[in-house]
mmCIF file of N, CA and C in Angstrom:
data_model
loop_
_atom_site.group_PDB
_atom_site.id
_atom_site.type_symbol
_atom_site.label_atom_id
_atom_site.label_comp_id
_atom_site.label_asym_id
_atom_site.label_seq_id
_atom_site.Cartn_x
_atom_site.Cartn_y
_atom_site.Cartn_z
ATOM 1 N N MET A 145 -2.411 -5.002 17.263
ATOM 2 C CA MET A 145 -1.940 -4.884 15.885
ATOM 3 C C MET A 145 -0.552 -4.262 15.905
ATOM 4 N N SER A 146 0.374 -4.901 15.261
ATOM 5 C CA SER A 146 1.735 -4.390 15.265
ATOM 6 C C SER A 146 1.901 -3.321 14.196
ATOM 7 N N GLU A 147 2.957 -2.539 14.346
ATOM 8 C CA GLU A 147 3.222 -1.453 13.398
ATOM 9 C C GLU A 147 3.422 -1.992 11.988
ATOM 10 N N SER A 148 4.095 -3.147 11.864
ATOM 11 C CA SER A 148 4.343 -3.709 10.537
ATOM 12 C C SER A 148 3.054 -4.182 9.881
ATOM 13 N N GLU A 149 2.042 -4.548 10.676
ATOM 14 C CA GLU A 149 0.762 -4.951 10.119
ATOM 15 C C GLU A 149 -0.055 -3.752 9.661
ATOM 16 N N SER A 150 -0.004 -2.637 10.393
ATOM 17 C CA SER A 150 -0.842 -1.488 10.072
ATOM 18 C C SER A 150 -0.273 -0.643 8.943
ATOM 19 N N THR A 151 1.027 -0.566 8.794
ATOM 20 C CA THR A 151 1.630 0.272 7.772
ATOM 21 C C THR A 151 1.254 -0.145 6.352
ATOM 22 N N PRO A 152 1.350 -1.431 5.986
ATOM 23 C CA PRO A 152 0.952 -1.790 4.617
ATOM 24 C C PRO A 152 -0.511 -1.464 4.331
ATOM 25 N N ASP A 153 -1.404 -1.649 5.330
ATOM 26 C CA ASP A 153 -2.805 -1.305 5.144
ATOM 27 C C ASP A 153 -2.959 0.181 4.874
ATOM 28 N N PHE A 154 -2.232 0.994 5.622
ATOM 29 C CA PHE A 154 -2.294 2.439 5.434
ATOM 30 C C PHE A 154 -1.773 2.798 4.049
ATOM 31 N N GLU A 155 -0.642 2.225 3.686
ATOM 32 C CA GLU A 155 -0.049 2.520 2.373
ATOM 33 C C GLU A 155 -0.973 2.078 1.240
ATOM 34 N N ALA A 156 -1.578 0.910 1.381
ATOM 35 C CA ALA A 156 -2.487 0.419 0.342
ATOM 36 C C ALA A 156 -3.724 1.309 0.241
ATOM 37 N N ALA A 157 -4.267 1.715 1.387
ATOM 38 C CA ALA A 157 -5.443 2.587 1.384
ATOM 39 C C ALA A 157 -5.110 3.930 0.753
ATOM 40 N N LEU A 158 -3.956 4.471 1.073
ATOM 41 C CA LEU A 158 -3.546 5.756 0.510
ATOM 42 C C LEU A 158 -3.344 5.657 -0.994
ATOM 43 N N LYS A 159 -2.733 4.575 -1.446
ATOM 44 C CA LYS A 159 -2.520 4.381 -2.885
ATOM 45 C C LYS A 159 -3.856 4.257 -3.618
ATOM 46 N N THR A 160 -4.764 3.488 -3.058
ATOM 47 C CA THR A 160 -6.083 3.334 -3.669
ATOM 48 C C THR A 160 -6.813 4.669 -3.703
ATOM 49 N N LEU A 161 -6.704 5.432 -2.641
ATOM 50 C CA LEU A 161 -7.338 6.750 -2.583
ATOM 51 C C LEU A 161 -6.784 7.664 -3.674
ATOM 52 N N GLU A 162 -5.484 7.653 -3.857
ATOM 53 C CA GLU A 162 -4.866 8.468 -4.910
ATOM 54 C C GLU A 162 -5.354 8.039 -6.293
ATOM 55 N N GLU A 163 -5.492 6.728 -6.513
ATOM 56 C CA GLU A 163 -5.984 6.229 -7.796
ATOM 57 C C GLU A 163 -7.435 6.653 -8.039
ATOM 58 N N LEU A 164 -8.247 6.620 -6.978
ATOM 59 C CA LEU A 164 -9.638 7.061 -7.104
ATOM 60 C C LEU A 164 -9.722 8.531 -7.497
ATOM 61 N N VAL A 165 -8.893 9.346 -6.864
ATOM 62 C CA VAL A 165 -8.890 10.774 -7.172
ATOM 63 C C VAL A 165 -8.509 10.995 -8.635
ATOM 64 N N GLU A 166 -7.495 10.288 -9.099
ATOM 65 C CA GLU A 166 -7.073 10.421 -10.500
ATOM 66 C C GLU A 166 -8.201 10.038 -11.459
ATOM 67 N N ARG A 167 -8.896 8.934 -11.152
ATOM 68 C CA ARG A 167 -10.006 8.501 -12.008
ATOM 69 C C ARG A 167 -11.111 9.545 -12.036
ATOM 70 N N MET A 168 -11.419 10.096 -10.880
ATOM 71 C CA MET A 168 -12.493 11.084 -10.810
ATOM 72 C C MET A 168 -12.096 12.381 -11.511
ATOM 73 N N GLU A 169 -10.841 12.783 -11.356
ATOM 74 C CA GLU A 169 -10.378 14.017 -11.993
ATOM 75 C C GLU A 169 -10.336 13.899 -13.513
ATOM 76 N N ALA A 170 -10.189 12.678 -14.015
ATOM 77 C CA ALA A 170 -10.147 12.480 -15.463
ATOM 78 C C ALA A 170 -11.493 12.814 -16.106
ATOM 79 N N GLY A 171 -12.564 12.750 -15.318
ATOM 80 C CA GLY A 171 -13.879 13.135 -15.816
ATOM 81 C C GLY A 171 -14.512 12.152 -16.773
ATOM 82 N N GLU A 172 -14.066 10.909 -16.770
ATOM 83 C CA GLU A 172 -14.593 9.925 -17.710
ATOM 84 C C GLU A 172 -15.541 8.923 -17.058
ATOM 85 N N LEU A 173 -15.910 9.159 -15.798
ATOM 86 C CA LEU A 173 -16.797 8.246 -15.093
ATOM 87 C C LEU A 173 -18.237 8.715 -15.209
ATOM 88 N N THR A 174 -19.156 7.752 -15.144
ATOM 89 C CA THR A 174 -20.565 8.112 -15.095
ATOM 90 C C THR A 174 -20.862 8.670 -13.707
ATOM 91 N N LEU A 175 -22.030 9.243 -13.552
ATOM 92 C CA LEU A 175 -22.422 9.782 -12.248
ATOM 93 C C LEU A 175 -22.412 8.684 -11.194
ATOM 94 N N GLU A 176 -22.974 7.534 -11.527
ATOM 95 C CA GLU A 176 -23.020 6.422 -10.574
ATOM 96 C C GLU A 176 -21.614 5.946 -10.212
ATOM 97 N N GLN A 177 -20.713 5.837 -11.184
ATOM 98 C CA GLN A 177 -19.332 5.438 -10.911
ATOM 99 C C GLN A 177 -18.637 6.475 -10.040
ATOM 100 N N SER A 178 -18.905 7.742 -10.318
ATOM 101 C CA SER A 178 -18.309 8.815 -9.517
ATOM 102 C C SER A 178 -18.773 8.740 -8.066
ATOM 103 N N LEU A 179 -20.059 8.481 -7.867
ATOM 104 C CA LEU A 179 -20.589 8.359 -6.508
ATOM 105 C C LEU A 179 -19.987 7.163 -5.787
ATOM 106 N N GLN A 180 -19.820 6.050 -6.485
ATOM 107 C CA GLN A 180 -19.206 4.872 -5.875
ATOM 108 C C GLN A 180 -17.758 5.155 -5.487
ATOM 109 N N CYS A 181 -17.033 5.832 -6.359
ATOM 110 C CA CYS A 181 -15.649 6.198 -6.063
ATOM 111 C C CYS A 181 -15.587 7.151 -4.878
ATOM 112 N N PHE A 182 -16.517 8.097 -4.846
ATOM 113 C CA PHE A 182 -16.549 9.060 -3.749
ATOM 114 C C PHE A 182 -16.805 8.348 -2.424
ATOM 115 N N GLU A 183 -17.776 7.431 -2.387
ATOM 116 C CA GLU A 183 -18.075 6.688 -1.165
ATOM 117 C C GLU A 183 -16.880 5.857 -0.719
ATOM 118 N N GLN A 184 -16.223 5.201 -1.667
ATOM 119 C CA GLN A 184 -15.034 4.417 -1.330
ATOM 120 C C GLN A 184 -13.926 5.340 -0.814
ATOM 121 N N GLY A 185 -13.799 6.499 -1.435
ATOM 122 C CA GLY A 185 -12.794 7.465 -0.998
ATOM 123 C C GLY A 185 -13.030 7.948 0.419
ATOM 124 N N ILE A 186 -14.290 8.172 0.767
ATOM 125 C CA ILE A 186 -14.623 8.589 2.135
ATOM 126 C C ILE A 186 -14.224 7.500 3.126
ATOM 127 N N ARG A 187 -14.547 6.244 2.809
ATOM 128 C CA ARG A 187 -14.174 5.140 3.704
ATOM 129 C C ARG A 187 -12.659 5.055 3.862
ATOM 130 N N LEU A 188 -11.939 5.174 2.751
ATOM 131 C CA LEU A 188 -10.473 5.093 2.803
ATOM 132 C C LEU A 188 -9.882 6.264 3.576
ATOM 133 N N THR A 189 -10.465 7.447 3.402
ATOM 134 C CA THR A 189 -9.995 8.621 4.136
ATOM 135 C C THR A 189 -10.151 8.410 5.632
ATOM 136 N N ARG A 190 -11.278 7.860 6.029
ATOM 137 C CA ARG A 190 -11.512 7.592 7.457
ATOM 138 C C ARG A 190 -10.518 6.564 7.989
ATOM 139 N N GLU A 191 -10.269 5.511 7.210
ATOM 140 C CA GLU A 191 -9.294 4.495 7.626
ATOM 141 C C GLU A 191 -7.903 5.110 7.800
ATOM 142 N N CYS A 192 -7.497 5.941 6.845
ATOM 143 C CA CYS A 192 -6.183 6.586 6.915
ATOM 144 C C CYS A 192 -6.100 7.525 8.113
ATOM 145 N N GLN A 193 -7.151 8.305 8.341
ATOM 146 C CA GLN A 193 -7.162 9.235 9.474
ATOM 147 C C GLN A 193 -7.076 8.468 10.788
ATOM 148 N N LYS A 194 -7.795 7.357 10.880
ATOM 149 C CA LYS A 194 -7.753 6.539 12.089
ATOM 150 C C LYS A 194 -6.337 6.006 12.321
ATOM 151 N N ALA A 195 -5.707 5.498 11.257
ATOM 152 C CA ALA A 195 -4.350 4.963 11.382
ATOM 153 C C ALA A 195 -3.371 6.051 11.805
ATOM 154 N N LEU A 196 -3.516 7.253 11.247
ATOM 155 C CA LEU A 196 -2.626 8.353 11.608
ATOM 156 C C LEU A 196 -2.833 8.786 13.056
ATOM 157 N N THR A 197 -4.077 8.818 13.496
ATOM 158 C CA THR A 197 -4.374 9.198 14.877
ATOM 159 C C THR A 197 -3.789 8.183 15.851
ATOM 160 N N GLU A 198 -3.945 6.902 15.531
ATOM 161 C CA GLU A 198 -3.382 5.861 16.386
ATOM 162 C C GLU A 198 -1.860 5.940 16.429
ATOM 163 N N ALA A 199 -1.242 6.216 15.289
ATOM 164 C CA ALA A 199 0.221 6.349 15.255
ATOM 165 C C ALA A 199 0.661 7.545 16.085
ATOM 166 N N GLU A 200 -0.074 8.644 15.993
ATOM 167 C CA GLU A 200 0.263 9.829 16.780
ATOM 168 C C GLU A 200 0.167 9.529 18.273
ATOM 169 N N GLN A 201 -0.852 8.794 18.678
ATOM 170 C CA GLN A 201 -0.997 8.420 20.087
ATOM 171 C C GLN A 201 0.179 7.573 20.547
ATOM 172 N N ARG A 202 0.578 6.637 19.715
ATOM 173 C CA ARG A 202 1.704 5.770 20.073
ATOM 174 C C ARG A 202 2.990 6.576 20.211
ATOM 175 N N VAL A 203 3.199 7.533 19.308
ATOM 176 C CA VAL A 203 4.397 8.371 19.366
ATOM 177 C C VAL A 203 4.400 9.182 20.658
ATOM 178 N N GLU A 204 3.246 9.745 21.015
ATOM 179 C CA GLU A 204 3.171 10.532 22.241
ATOM 180 C C GLU A 204 3.477 9.678 23.467
ATOM 181 N N ILE A 205 2.967 8.452 23.475
ATOM 182 C CA ILE A 205 3.240 7.553 24.603
ATOM 183 C C ILE A 205 4.722 7.208 24.642
ATOM 184 N N LEU A 206 5.286 6.867 23.481
ATOM 185 C CA LEU A 206 6.701 6.498 23.433
ATOM 186 C C LEU A 206 7.613 7.676 23.753
ATOM 187 N N ALA A 207 7.189 8.872 23.402
ATOM 188 C CA ALA A 207 7.997 10.060 23.674
ATOM 189 C C ALA A 207 7.929 10.454 25.142
ATOM 190 N N GLY A 208 7.030 9.826 25.869
ATOM 191 C CA GLY A 208 6.957 10.076 27.301
ATOM 192 C C GLY A 208 6.174 11.304 27.692
ATOM 193 N N ARG A 209 5.407 11.869 26.795
ATOM 194 C CA ARG A 209 4.610 13.044 27.155
ATOM 195 C C ARG A 209 3.585 12.688 28.215
ATOM 196 N N ASP A 210 3.033 11.499 28.130
ATOM 197 C CA ASP A 210 2.056 11.027 29.100
ATOM 198 C C ASP A 210 2.316 9.544 29.321
ATOM 199 N N PRO A 211 3.242 9.218 30.215
ATOM 200 C CA PRO A 211 3.658 7.825 30.387
ATOM 201 C C PRO A 211 2.530 6.901 30.842
ATOM 202 N N ASP A 212 1.473 7.444 31.446
ATOM 203 C CA ASP A 212 0.353 6.619 31.897
ATOM 204 C C ASP A 212 -0.742 6.501 30.843
ATOM 205 N N ALA A 213 -0.552 7.127 29.712
ATOM 206 C CA ALA A 213 -1.583 7.139 28.674
ATOM 207 C C ALA A 213 -1.717 5.763 28.025
ATOM 208 N N GLN A 214 -2.918 5.497 27.582
ATOM 209 C CA GLN A 214 -3.227 4.273 26.853
ATOM 210 C C GLN A 214 -3.842 4.668 25.521
ATOM 211 N N PRO A 215 -3.524 3.944 24.442
ATOM 212 C CA PRO A 215 -4.175 4.252 23.162
ATOM 213 C C PRO A 215 -5.685 4.130 23.306
ATOM 214 N N ARG A 216 -6.410 5.008 22.631
ATOM 215 C CA ARG A 216 -7.865 4.978 22.690
ATOM 216 C C ARG A 216 -8.411 5.025 21.262
ATOM 217 N N PRO A 217 -9.607 4.516 21.059
ATOM 218 C CA PRO A 217 -10.193 4.543 19.715
ATOM 219 C C PRO A 217 -10.387 5.974 19.236
ATOM 220 N N PHE A 218 -10.226 6.162 17.951
ATOM 221 C CA PHE A 218 -10.457 7.462 17.337
ATOM 222 C C PHE A 218 -11.915 7.830 17.505
ATOM 223 N N GLU A 219 -12.198 9.039 17.960
ATOM 224 C CA GLU A 219 -13.559 9.461 18.260
ATOM 225 C C GLU A 219 -14.453 9.461 17.034
ATOM 226 N N GLY A 220 -13.908 9.683 15.852
ATOM 227 C CA GLY A 220 -14.711 9.710 14.641
ATOM 228 C C GLY A 220 -14.660 8.408 13.879
ATOM 229 N N SER A 221 -14.426 7.277 14.563
ATOM 230 C CA SER A 221 -14.235 6.012 13.872
ATOM 231 C C SER A 221 -15.539 5.262 13.637
ATOM 232 N N ASP A 222 -16.615 5.968 13.493
ATOM 233 C CA ASP A 222 -17.895 5.351 13.155
ATOM 234 C C ASP A 222 -17.817 4.790 11.750
ATOM 235 N N ASP A 223 -17.919 3.474 11.625
ATOM 236 C CA ASP A 223 -17.755 2.815 10.333
ATOM 237 C C ASP A 223 -19.036 2.787 9.509
ATOM 238 N N SER A 224 -20.098 3.426 10.016
ATOM 239 C CA SER A 224 -21.355 3.351 9.281
ATOM 240 C C SER A 224 -21.270 4.082 7.950
ATOM 241 N N GLY A 225 -20.578 5.189 7.876
ATOM 242 C CA GLY A 225 -20.329 5.911 6.628
ATOM 243 C C GLY A 225 -21.585 6.220 5.844
ATOM 244 N N PRO A 226 -21.438 6.901 4.718
ATOM 245 C CA PRO A 226 -22.601 7.237 3.896
ATOM 246 C C PRO A 226 -23.118 6.006 3.164
ATOM 247 N N GLU A 227 -24.419 5.855 3.144
ATOM 248 C CA GLU A 227 -25.003 4.706 2.440
ATOM 249 C C GLU A 227 -25.997 5.155 1.435
#
């Protein structure tokens, strides 16, 4: 996955997450809607954290801190999430 492909996904996820927070803070959602927003927010938070971790790994490799290093999956990238 190239950097140009991952950045829009990260930006879109972050924007959606911000919109969810605003909706929830407004206090006009039902309990069920709030729970759905919360679950979606958790998924988006995990996606954003994964993207940031991968970017940090790439920066470290490019900066030469560990020239033999290879990107690795984020340890907390379990996509099962709350159901």
